[in-house]
XYZ file of C-alpha atoms in Angstrom:
580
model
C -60.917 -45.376 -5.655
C -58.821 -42.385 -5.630
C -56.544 -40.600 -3.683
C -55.448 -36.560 -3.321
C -51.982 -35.889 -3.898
C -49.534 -32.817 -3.764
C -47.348 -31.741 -6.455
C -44.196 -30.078 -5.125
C -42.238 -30.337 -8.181
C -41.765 -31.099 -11.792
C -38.817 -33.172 -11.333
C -39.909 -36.567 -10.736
C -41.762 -37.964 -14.114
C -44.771 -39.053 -12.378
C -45.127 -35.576 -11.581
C -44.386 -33.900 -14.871
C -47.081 -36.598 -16.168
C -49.583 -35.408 -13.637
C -48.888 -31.473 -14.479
C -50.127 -32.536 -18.083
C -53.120 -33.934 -17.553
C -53.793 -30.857 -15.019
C -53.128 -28.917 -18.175
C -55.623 -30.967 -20.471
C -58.240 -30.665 -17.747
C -57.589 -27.111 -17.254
C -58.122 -26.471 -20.673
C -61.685 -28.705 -21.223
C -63.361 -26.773 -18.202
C -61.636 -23.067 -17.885
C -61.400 -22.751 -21.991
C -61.687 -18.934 -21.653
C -59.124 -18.234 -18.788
C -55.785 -17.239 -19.346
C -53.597 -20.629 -20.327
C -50.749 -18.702 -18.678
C -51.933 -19.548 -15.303
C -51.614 -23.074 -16.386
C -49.063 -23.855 -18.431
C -46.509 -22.252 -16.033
C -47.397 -24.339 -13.062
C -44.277 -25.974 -13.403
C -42.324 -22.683 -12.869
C -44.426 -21.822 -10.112
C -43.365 -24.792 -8.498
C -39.622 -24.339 -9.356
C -40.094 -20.345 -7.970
C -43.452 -20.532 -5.503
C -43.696 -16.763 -4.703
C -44.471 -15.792 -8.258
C -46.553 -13.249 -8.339
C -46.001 -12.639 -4.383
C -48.217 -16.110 -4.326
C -46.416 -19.620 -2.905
C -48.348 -22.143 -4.954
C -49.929 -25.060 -4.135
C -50.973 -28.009 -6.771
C -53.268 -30.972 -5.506
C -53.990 -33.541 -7.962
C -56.831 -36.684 -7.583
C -56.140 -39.752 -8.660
C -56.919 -43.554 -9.379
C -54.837 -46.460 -8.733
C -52.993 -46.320 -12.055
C -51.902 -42.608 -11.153
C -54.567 -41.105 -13.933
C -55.432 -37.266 -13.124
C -59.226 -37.302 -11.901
C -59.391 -33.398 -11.072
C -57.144 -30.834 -9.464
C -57.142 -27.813 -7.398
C -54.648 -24.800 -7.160
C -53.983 -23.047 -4.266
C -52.123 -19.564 -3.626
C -50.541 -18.617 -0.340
C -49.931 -15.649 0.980
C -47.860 -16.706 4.266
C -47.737 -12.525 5.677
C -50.775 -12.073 5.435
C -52.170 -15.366 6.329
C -54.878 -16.443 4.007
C -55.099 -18.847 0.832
C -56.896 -18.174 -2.224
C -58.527 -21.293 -4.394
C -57.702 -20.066 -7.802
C -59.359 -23.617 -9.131
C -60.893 -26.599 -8.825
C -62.140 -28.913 -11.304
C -62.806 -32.535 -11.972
C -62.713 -34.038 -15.344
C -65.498 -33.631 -17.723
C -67.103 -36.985 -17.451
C -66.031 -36.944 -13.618
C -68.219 -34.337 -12.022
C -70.475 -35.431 -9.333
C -68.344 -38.156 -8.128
C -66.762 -36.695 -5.250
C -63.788 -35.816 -6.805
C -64.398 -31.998 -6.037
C -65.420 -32.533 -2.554
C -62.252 -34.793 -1.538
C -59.947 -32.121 -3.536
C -61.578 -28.891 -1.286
C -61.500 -30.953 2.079
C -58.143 -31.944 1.747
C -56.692 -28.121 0.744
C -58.916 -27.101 3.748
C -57.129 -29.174 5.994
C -53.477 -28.061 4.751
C -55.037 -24.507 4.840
C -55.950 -24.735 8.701
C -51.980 -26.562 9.175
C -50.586 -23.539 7.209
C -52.111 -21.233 9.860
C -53.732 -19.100 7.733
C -56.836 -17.168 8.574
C -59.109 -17.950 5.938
C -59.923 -19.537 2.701
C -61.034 -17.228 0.304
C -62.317 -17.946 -3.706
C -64.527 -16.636 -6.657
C -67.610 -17.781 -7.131
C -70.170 -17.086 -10.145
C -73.555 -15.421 -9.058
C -76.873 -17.359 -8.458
C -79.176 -14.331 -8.395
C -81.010 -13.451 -11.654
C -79.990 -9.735 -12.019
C -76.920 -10.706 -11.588
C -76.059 -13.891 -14.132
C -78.989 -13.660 -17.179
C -78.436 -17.523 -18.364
C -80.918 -19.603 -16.061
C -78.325 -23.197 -16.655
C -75.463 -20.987 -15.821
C -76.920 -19.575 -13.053
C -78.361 -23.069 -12.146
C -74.258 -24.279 -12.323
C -73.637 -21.393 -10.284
C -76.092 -22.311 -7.459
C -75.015 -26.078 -7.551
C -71.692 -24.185 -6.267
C -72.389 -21.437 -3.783
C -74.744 -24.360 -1.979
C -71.699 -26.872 -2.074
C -69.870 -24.364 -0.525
C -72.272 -22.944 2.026
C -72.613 -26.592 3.663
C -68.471 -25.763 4.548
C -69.758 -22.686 5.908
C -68.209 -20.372 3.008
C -70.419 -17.603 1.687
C -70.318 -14.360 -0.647
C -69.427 -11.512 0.572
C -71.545 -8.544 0.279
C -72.540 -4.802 0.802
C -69.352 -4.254 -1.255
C -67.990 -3.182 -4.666
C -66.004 -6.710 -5.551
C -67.936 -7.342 -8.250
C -67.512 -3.696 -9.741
C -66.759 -4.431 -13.508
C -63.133 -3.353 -14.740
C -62.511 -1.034 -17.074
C -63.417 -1.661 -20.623
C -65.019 -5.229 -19.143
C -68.963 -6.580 -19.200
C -71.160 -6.171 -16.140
C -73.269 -9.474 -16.391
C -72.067 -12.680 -14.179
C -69.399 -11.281 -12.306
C -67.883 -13.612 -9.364
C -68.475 -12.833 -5.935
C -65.392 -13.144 -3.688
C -66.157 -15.952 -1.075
C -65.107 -16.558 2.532
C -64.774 -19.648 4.495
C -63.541 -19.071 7.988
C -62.278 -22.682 8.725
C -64.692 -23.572 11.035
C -63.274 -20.919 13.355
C -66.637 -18.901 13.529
C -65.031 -15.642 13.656
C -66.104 -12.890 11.402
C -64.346 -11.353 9.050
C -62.508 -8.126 10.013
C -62.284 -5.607 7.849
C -59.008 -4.934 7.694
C -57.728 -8.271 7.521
C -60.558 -8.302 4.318
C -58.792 -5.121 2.659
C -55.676 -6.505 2.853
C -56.589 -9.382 1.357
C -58.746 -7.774 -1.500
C -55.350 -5.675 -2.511
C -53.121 -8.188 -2.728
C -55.695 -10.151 -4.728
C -56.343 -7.523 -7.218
C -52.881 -6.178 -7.481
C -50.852 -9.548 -8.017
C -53.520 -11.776 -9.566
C -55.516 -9.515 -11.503
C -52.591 -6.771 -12.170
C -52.912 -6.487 -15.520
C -56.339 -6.094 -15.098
C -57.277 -3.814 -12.425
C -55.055 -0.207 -12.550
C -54.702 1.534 -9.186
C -57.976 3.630 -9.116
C -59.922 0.796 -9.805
C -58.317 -0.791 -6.726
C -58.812 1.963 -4.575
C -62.167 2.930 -5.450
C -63.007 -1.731 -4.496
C -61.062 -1.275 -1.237
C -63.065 1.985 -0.040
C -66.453 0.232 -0.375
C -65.639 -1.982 2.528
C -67.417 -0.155 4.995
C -68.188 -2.293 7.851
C -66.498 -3.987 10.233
C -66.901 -6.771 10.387
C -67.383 -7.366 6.541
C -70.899 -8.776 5.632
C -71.598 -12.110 4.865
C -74.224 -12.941 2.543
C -77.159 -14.861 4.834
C -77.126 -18.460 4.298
C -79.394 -19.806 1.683
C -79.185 -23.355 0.813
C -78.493 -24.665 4.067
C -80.394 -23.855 7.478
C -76.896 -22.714 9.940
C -74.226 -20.413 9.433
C -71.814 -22.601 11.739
C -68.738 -24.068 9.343
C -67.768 -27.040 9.119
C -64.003 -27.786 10.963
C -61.889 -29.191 8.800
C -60.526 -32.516 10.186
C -56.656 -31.609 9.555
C -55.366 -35.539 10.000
C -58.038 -37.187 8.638
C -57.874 -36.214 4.752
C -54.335 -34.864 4.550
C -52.044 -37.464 2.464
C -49.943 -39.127 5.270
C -46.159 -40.418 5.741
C -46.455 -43.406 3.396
C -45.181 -46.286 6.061
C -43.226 -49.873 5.518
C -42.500 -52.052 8.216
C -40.825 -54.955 7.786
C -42.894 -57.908 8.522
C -40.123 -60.177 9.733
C -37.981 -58.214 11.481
C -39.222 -60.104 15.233
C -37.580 -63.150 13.922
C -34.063 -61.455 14.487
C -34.291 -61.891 18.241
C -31.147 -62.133 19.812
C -31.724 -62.937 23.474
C -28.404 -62.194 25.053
C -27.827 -60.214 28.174
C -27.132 -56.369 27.096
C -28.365 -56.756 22.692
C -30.588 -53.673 22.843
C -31.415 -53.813 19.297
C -34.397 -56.082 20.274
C -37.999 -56.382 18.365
C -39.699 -53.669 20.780
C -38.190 -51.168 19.465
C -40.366 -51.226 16.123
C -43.673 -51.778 18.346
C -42.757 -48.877 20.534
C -42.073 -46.177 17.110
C -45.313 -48.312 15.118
C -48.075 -47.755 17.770
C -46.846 -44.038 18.332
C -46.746 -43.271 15.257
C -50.592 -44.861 14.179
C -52.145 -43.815 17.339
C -51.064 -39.868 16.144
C -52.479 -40.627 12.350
C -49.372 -39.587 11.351
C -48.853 -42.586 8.660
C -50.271 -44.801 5.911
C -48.983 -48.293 6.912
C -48.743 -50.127 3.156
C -47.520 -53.445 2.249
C -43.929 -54.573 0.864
C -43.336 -56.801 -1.667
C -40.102 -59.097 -2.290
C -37.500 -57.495 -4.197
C -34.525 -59.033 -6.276
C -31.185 -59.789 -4.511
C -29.488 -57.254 -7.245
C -30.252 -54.103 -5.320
C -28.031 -55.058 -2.418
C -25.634 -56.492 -4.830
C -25.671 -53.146 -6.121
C -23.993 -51.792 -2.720
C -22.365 -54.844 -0.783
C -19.873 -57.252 -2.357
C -20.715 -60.465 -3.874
C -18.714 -62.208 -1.338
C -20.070 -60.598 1.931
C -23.821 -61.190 0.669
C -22.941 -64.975 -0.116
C -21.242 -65.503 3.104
C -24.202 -64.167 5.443
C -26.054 -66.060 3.177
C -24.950 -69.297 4.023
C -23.618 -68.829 7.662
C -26.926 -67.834 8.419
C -28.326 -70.973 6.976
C -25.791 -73.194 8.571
C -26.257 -71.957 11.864
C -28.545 -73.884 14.348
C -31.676 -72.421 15.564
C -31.864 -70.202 18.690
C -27.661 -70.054 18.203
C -25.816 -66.784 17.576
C -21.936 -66.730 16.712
C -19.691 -64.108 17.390
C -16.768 -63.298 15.841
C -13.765 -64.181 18.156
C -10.812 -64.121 15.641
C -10.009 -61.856 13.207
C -7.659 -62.524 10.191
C -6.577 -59.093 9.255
C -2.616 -60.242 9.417
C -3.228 -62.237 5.273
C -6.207 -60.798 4.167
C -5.691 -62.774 1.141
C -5.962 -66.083 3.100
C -9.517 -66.351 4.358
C -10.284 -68.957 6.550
C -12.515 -71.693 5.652
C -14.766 -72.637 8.797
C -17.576 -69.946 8.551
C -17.934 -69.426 12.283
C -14.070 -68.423 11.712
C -14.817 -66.689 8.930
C -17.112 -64.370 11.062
C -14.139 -62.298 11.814
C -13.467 -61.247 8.686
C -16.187 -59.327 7.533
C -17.476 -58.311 10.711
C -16.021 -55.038 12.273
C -16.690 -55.974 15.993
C -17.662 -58.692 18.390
C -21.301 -58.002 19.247
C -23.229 -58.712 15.968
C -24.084 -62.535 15.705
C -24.615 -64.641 13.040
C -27.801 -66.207 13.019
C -30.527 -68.550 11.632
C -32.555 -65.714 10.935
C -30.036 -63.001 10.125
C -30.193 -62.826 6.633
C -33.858 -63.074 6.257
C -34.219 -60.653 8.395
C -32.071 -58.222 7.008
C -33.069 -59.226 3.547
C -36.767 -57.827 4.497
C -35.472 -54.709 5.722
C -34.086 -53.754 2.389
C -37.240 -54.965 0.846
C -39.000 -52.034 2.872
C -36.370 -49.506 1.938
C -37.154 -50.160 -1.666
C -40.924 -50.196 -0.942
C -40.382 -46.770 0.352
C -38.213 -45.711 -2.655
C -40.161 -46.567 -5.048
C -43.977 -44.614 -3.025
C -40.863 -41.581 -3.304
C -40.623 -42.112 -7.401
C -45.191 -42.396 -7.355
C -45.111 -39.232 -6.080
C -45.045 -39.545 -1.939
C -43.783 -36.497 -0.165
C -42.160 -38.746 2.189
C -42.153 -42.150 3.334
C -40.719 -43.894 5.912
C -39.147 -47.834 6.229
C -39.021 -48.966 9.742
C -37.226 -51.637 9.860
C -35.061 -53.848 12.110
C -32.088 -54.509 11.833
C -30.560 -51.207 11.202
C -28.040 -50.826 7.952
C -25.781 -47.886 7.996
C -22.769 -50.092 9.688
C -22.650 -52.236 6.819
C -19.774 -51.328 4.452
C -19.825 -52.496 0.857
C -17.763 -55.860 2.051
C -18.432 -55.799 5.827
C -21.171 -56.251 8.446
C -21.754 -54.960 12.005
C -22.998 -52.487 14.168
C -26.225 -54.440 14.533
C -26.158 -54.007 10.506
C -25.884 -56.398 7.498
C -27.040 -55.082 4.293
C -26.897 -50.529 4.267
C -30.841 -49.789 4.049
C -30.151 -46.465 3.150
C -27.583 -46.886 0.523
C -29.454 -49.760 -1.271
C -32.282 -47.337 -1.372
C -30.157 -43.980 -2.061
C -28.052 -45.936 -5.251
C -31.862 -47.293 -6.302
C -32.828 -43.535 -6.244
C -29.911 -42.152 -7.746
C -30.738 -43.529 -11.420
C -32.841 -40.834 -11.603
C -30.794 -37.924 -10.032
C -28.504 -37.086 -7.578
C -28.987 -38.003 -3.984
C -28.041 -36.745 -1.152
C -27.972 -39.116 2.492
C -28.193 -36.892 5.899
C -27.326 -38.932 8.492
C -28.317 -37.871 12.081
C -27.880 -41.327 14.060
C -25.629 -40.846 16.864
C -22.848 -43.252 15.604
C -20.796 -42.322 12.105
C -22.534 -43.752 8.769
C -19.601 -45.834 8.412
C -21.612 -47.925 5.857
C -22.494 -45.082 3.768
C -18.879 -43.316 3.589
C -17.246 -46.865 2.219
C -20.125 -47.524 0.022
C -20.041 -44.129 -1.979
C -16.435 -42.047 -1.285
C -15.402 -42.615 -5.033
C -18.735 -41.345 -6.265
C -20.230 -37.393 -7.013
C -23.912 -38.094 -7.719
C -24.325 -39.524 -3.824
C -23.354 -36.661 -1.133
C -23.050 -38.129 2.491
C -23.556 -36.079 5.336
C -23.233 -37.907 8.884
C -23.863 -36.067 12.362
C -22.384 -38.173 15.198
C -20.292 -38.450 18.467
C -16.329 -38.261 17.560
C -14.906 -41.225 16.457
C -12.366 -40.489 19.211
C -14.676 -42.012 21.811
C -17.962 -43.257 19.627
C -18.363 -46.668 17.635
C -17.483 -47.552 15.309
C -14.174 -45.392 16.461
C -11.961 -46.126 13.532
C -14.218 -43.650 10.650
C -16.049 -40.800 10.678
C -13.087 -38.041 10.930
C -13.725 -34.961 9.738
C -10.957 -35.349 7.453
C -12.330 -38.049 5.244
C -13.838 -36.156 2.337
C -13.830 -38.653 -0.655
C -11.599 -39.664 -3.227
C -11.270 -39.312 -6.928
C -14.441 -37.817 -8.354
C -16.025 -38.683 -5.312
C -13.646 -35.804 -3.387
C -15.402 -33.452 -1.164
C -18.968 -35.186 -1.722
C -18.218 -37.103 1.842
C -18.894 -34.868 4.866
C -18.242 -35.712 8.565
C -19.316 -33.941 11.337
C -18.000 -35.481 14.487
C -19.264 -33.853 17.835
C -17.985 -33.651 21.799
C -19.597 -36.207 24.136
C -21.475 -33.589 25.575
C -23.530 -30.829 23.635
C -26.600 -28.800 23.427
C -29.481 -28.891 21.575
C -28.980 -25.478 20.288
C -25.398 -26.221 19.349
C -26.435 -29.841 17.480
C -29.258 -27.491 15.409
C -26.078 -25.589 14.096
C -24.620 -27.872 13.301
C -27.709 -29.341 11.471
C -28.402 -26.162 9.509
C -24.955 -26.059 8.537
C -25.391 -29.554 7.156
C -28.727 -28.677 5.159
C -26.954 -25.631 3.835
C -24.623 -28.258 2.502
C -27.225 -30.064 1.009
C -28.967 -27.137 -1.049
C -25.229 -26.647 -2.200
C -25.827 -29.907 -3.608
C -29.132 -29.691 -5.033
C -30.546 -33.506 -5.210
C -33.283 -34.878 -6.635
C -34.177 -36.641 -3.246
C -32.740 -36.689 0.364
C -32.410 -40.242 2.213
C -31.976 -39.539 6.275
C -30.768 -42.121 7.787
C -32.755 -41.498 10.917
C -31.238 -42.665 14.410
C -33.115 -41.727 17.891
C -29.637 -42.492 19.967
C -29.128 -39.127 20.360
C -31.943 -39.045 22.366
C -31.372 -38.101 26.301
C -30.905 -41.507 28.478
C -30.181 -43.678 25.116
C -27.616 -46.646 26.435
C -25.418 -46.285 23.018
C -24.967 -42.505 23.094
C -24.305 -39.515 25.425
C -26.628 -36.686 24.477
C -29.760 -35.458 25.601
C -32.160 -34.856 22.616
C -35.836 -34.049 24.001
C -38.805 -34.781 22.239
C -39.080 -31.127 21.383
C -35.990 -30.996 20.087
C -36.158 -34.154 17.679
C -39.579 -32.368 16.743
C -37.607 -28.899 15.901
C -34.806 -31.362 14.714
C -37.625 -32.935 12.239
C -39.064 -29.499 11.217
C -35.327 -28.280 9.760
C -34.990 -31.631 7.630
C -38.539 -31.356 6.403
C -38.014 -27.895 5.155
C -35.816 -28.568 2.737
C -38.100 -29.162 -0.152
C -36.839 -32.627 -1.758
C -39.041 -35.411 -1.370
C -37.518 -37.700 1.795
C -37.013 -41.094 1.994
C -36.709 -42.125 6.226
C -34.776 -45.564 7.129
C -34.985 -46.133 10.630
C -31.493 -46.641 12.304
C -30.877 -46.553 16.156
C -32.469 -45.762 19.345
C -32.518 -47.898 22.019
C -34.484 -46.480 24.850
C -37.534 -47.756 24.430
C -39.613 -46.142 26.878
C -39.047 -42.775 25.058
C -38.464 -43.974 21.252
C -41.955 -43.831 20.059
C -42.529 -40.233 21.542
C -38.915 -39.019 19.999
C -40.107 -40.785 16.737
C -43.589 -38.808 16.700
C -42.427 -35.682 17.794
C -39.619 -35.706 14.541
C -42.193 -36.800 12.069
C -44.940 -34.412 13.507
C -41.616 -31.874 12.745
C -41.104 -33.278 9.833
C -44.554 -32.758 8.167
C -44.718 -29.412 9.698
C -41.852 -28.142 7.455
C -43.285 -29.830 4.424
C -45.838 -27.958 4.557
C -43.999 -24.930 4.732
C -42.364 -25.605 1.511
């Protein structure tokens, strides 16, 4: 078992380990190409236009995140093409697959990154051509793996001209493979491609007449392919663009349906995570993976000893199929708490319509389970991954509850993540991350950014002011920005970009959104009118970004259209990382 992978960084450790086994691998079956294009992957990553190329590193591997093989990819997004520069498994690991998984997957990204064709170098099988008959026998083993995708030599030109001062025997043929589009190969679309080839990979070896004199021996339009000679069709095979691509790594919380508050009106009800869940598998857009039980400390780590103990054992205490409301709240001798816990209520809770329950805690316990389960695929290397989870969290201050929240999802997750770099937490519900402002205002390795209606009309009403910027070293690392009751979706993406600009200010490690659909058009809790294109445009911004993105599912109430707003952000979403 093993599973393909993109590197977009050398930040995270499991990624620094994966770049050196890359590098040992490299080394056992490339020993005579230049080390340089190796050994400063890590820049490339850091700066992916060097050499005029965006680079792309896909890695293979087994359970216990050991490097099988690898393939590197350059981009040229103007022009629209992608050159393999390599592919390799390990040296005991050839004929296992390994290869094949690494060039389907890259295909598919290459056919999502729009680009024209796929183009590589490929060592001659013909006998004039390549002297040593097991070379040449390695060689064929190649061009025929290839030719079943449809990709094959081109010809009737001077590619293969040796450079100056180089030898003339086994020189690679440049290879095409259309993508399954079945479209030939135009020449100029080929020339331009050839040059910018030759002059940024090869620069130091290929001055300008030799460049010239390769580009005037294309000829004919369109460019000739060699005929196919290992397999009987020249159609090529589609790539399958969802079906091998590495997916939204996806944890739902397996007890949120116990939380079911019947009451007239509660529209944070169960159907909201089987409305987003079947949208979102239906479109392949996500690797649903199991959660495991994590230890009470994290949300210790965030909420108050005292709040967590009290939901604790109201919950327990409470009858089954009961809910109690606050209905007094002792804010006049705060040093006085009442003893009766259905009294008590009042005095963590900020408003009157979030119950205590039998299954309350447990519920809300899971959910934070999931947000660590989706923290920790972040730190194996997933892109992005995604806890859906019910009840919602960013209400919940470090010693209060409400909002429909009890323990802060996102800033259980967010401190979790922050022991190993900064973190930043967007925040694009359509109420103010209250939760998230309380929990970390004193601190400067957590920036919060929240996007909502004005507290002047919006709940929770008494935070989210633009004026409340942190305190102490935390000052100016707490951002609010409040919006009118009505406004368009071209005035909420400014104010989005403005927000990301903020966030490359920052620089994190990772970026938490705490992702609310409310702002959707028709939502009962909110007064916008998001469209599904617009959460998908909204989706496409975030995901452009380049951290790696950890998703905790907040509001969104409108069931009929929250699984279509949910799929057309993360379809947005994956669309930028791709970009990146």
């Amino acid at each position: 078992m093993f599973r393909i992978r993109r590197i977009y960084d050398n930040i995270l450790p499991i990624n620094r380990v994966a770049l050196q086994e890359v590098t040992r691998i490299f080394v056992e079956q490339f020993p005579s190409a230049p080390k340089d294009d190796v050994e400063r992957l890590p820049e490339s990553l850091q700066n992916p236009f060097r050499k005029r190329f965006r680079t792309i590193v896909y890695v293979a591997e087994n359970t216990k995140h050991q490097v099988l093989g690898f393939a590197i990819v350059l981009h040229e997004p103007e022009l629209h093409f992608c050159y393999l520069d390599y592919i390799a498994a390990g040296r005991q690991l050839t004929g296992r697959g390994i290869g094949a998984a690494l060039y389907e997957r890259l295909r598919d990204d290459v056919v999502s990154l729009r680009a024209e064709g796929l183009f590589f170098e490929c060592l001659p099988d013909d006998v004039h051509r390549c002297a040593d008959a097991d070379t040449r026998r390695q060689n064929a083993a190649r061009l025929k793996f290839y030719e079943a995708y449809g990709a094959r030599p081109i010809v009737d030109t001077d590619y293969e001209l040796p450079v100056p001062g180089g030898s003339d025997d086994c020189l690679p043929h440049l290879v095409y493979d259309d993508l399954g589009k079945a479209k030939p190969l135009r020449i100029a679309f080929a020339k331009r491609v050839v040059q910018a080839i030759l002059e940024r990979k090869y620069a130091e070896l290929c001055p300008p007449d030799y460049v010239h004199t390769v580009l005037g021996s294309f000829r004919d339009d369109p460019v000739h392919l060699r005929e196919p000679r290992y397999t009987s069709q020249k159609q090529s095979r589609a790539p399958t663009v969802c079906g091998s691509s590495e997916r939204i790594a996806m944890f739902v919380s397996d007890r949120h349906d116990i939380h079911h508050v019947k009451e007239r009106g509660y529209v944070e009800a169960p159907v909201r995570i089987k409305a987003i869940q079947s949208e979102l598998e239906a479109a392949r857009l996500v690797e649903p993976l199991r959660v495991k039980e994590y230890p009470i400390k994290h949300i210790l780590a965030v909420h108050s000893n005292k709040l967590v103990d009290y939901l604790r054992r109201a919950c327990e205490s409470t009858p089954a199929n009961k809910s109690v409301y606050p209905y007094v709240f002792p804010i006049r001798n705060a040093t006085r708490p009442p003893k009766e816990l259905s009294v008590l209520a009042g005095y963590y809770c900020i408003d009157t319509f979030t119950p205590i329950n039998n299954n309350a805690f447990p519920a809300a316990r899971r959910a934070v389970d999931c947000a660590m389960a989706a923290a920790d695929a972040i730190l194996s290397g997933r892109r992005v991954a995604y806890a859906l989870v019910r009840p919602p969290g960013h209400h919940a201050e470090r010693a209060s509850y409400g909002g429909f929240c009890y323990f802060n999802n996102a800033a259980v997750a967010a401190h979790y993540l922050s022991q190993h770099g900064k973190v930043a937490i967007l925040d694009i519900d359509y109420h103010h991350g209250n939760g998230q402002q309380d929990i970390f205002y004193c601190r400067p390795d957590v920036l919060t950014i929240s996007i909502h209606g004005d507290p002047e009309f919006a709940y929770p009403y008494f935070t989210g002011f633009a004026d409340e910027t942190g305190e102490g070293m935390g000052a100016g690392y707490n951002v609010n920005l409040p919006l009118p009751e009505t406004i368009t979706p071209e005035r909420y993406r400014q104010i989005l970009a403005k927000a990301i600009e903020l966030i490359a200010e920052f620089n994190p490690q990772f970026l938490v959104v705490a992702l609310g659909l409310d702002p959707a058009k028709g939502d009962p809790t909110g007064t916008w009118s998001l469209s599904p294109k617009d959460f998908e445009r909204n989706g496409q911004m975030i995901g452009a970004v380049g951290y790696p993105l950890l998703v905790i599912q907040e509001g969104g109430y409108r069931t009929r259209t929250l699984g279509t707003n949910t799929k057309s952000f993360f379809s947005g979403l994956l669309d930028g990382i791709k970009k990146t």
